[in-house]
GROMACS .gro file of C-alpha atoms in nm:
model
   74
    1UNK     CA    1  10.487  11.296   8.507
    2UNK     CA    2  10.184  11.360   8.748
    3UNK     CA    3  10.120  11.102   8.974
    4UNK     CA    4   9.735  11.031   9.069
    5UNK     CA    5   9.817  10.860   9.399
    6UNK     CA    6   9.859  11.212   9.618
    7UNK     CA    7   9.764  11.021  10.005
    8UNK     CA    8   9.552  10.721   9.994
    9UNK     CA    9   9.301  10.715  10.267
   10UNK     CA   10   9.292  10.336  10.274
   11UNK     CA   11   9.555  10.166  10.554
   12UNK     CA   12   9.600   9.888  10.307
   13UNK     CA   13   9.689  10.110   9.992
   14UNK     CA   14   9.888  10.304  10.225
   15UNK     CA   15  10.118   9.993  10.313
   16UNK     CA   16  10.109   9.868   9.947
   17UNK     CA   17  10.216  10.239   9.794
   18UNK     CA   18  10.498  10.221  10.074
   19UNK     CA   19  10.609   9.861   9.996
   20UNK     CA   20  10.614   9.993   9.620
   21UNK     CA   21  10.795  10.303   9.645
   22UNK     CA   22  11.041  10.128   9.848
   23UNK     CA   23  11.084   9.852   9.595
   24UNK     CA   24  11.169  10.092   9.356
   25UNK     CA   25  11.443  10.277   9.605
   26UNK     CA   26  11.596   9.946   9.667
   27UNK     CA   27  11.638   9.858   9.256
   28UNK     CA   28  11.687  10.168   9.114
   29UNK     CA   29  11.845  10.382   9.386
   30UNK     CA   30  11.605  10.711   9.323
   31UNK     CA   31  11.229  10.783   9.417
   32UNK     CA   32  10.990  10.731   9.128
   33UNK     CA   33  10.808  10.999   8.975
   34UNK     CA   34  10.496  10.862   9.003
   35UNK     CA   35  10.264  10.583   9.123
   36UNK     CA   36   9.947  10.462   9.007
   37UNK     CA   37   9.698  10.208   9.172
   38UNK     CA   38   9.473   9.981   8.997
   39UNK     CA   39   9.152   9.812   9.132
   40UNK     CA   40   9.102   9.435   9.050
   41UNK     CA   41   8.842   9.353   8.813
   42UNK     CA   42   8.675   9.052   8.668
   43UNK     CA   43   8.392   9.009   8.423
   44UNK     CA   44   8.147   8.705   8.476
   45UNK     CA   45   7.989   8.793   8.122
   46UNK     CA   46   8.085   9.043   7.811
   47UNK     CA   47   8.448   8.983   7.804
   48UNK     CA   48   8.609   9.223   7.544
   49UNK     CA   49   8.308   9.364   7.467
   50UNK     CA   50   8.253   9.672   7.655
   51UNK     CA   51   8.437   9.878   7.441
   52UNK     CA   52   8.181   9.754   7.176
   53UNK     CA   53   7.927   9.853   7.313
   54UNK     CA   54   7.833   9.557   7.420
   55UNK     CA   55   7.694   9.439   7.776
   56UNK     CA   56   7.949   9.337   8.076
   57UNK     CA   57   7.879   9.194   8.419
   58UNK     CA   58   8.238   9.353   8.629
   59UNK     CA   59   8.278   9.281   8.978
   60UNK     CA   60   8.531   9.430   9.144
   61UNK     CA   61   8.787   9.222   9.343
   62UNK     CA   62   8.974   9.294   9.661
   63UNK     CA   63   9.353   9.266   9.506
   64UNK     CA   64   9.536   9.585   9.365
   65UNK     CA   65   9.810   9.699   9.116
   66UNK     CA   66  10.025   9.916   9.244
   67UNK     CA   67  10.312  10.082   9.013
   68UNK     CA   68  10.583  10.324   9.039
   69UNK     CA   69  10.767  10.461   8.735
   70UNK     CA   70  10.989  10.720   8.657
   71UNK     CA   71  11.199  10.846   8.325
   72UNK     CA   72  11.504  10.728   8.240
   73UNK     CA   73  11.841  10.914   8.237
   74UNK     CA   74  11.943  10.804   7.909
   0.00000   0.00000   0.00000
């Protein structure tokens, strides 16, 4: 697996990448593989329809997913 997240420049991803790789210390007792970060989004108009070609109206909103995986030994 190839993570995306190398070093985020942003403080606050910074805190919430540590805060997740730590989680994932604490419960599974290894580091994950990888971690990915997510931007919040919500559509005003055009929901499901994008892929459709149809028209949206996104705005982007200041909460993140952050996630940390990595395969299992079994």
């Amino acid at each position: 697996m190839t993570s995306p997240i190398n070093e985020p420049s942003c403080p606050t991803l910074r805190r919430a990448v540590a805060v997740e790789k730590a989680e994932f210390v604490d419960t599974y007792g290894r580091e994950p593989e990888g971690l990915w970060f997510a931007p919040g989004r919500v559509n005003l108009i055009g929901e499901h329809t994008d892929y459709n070609d149809g028209f949206v109206l996104p705005f982007a909103l200041p909460q993140r997913t952050v996630a940390a995986a990595a395969l299992r030994d079994d």
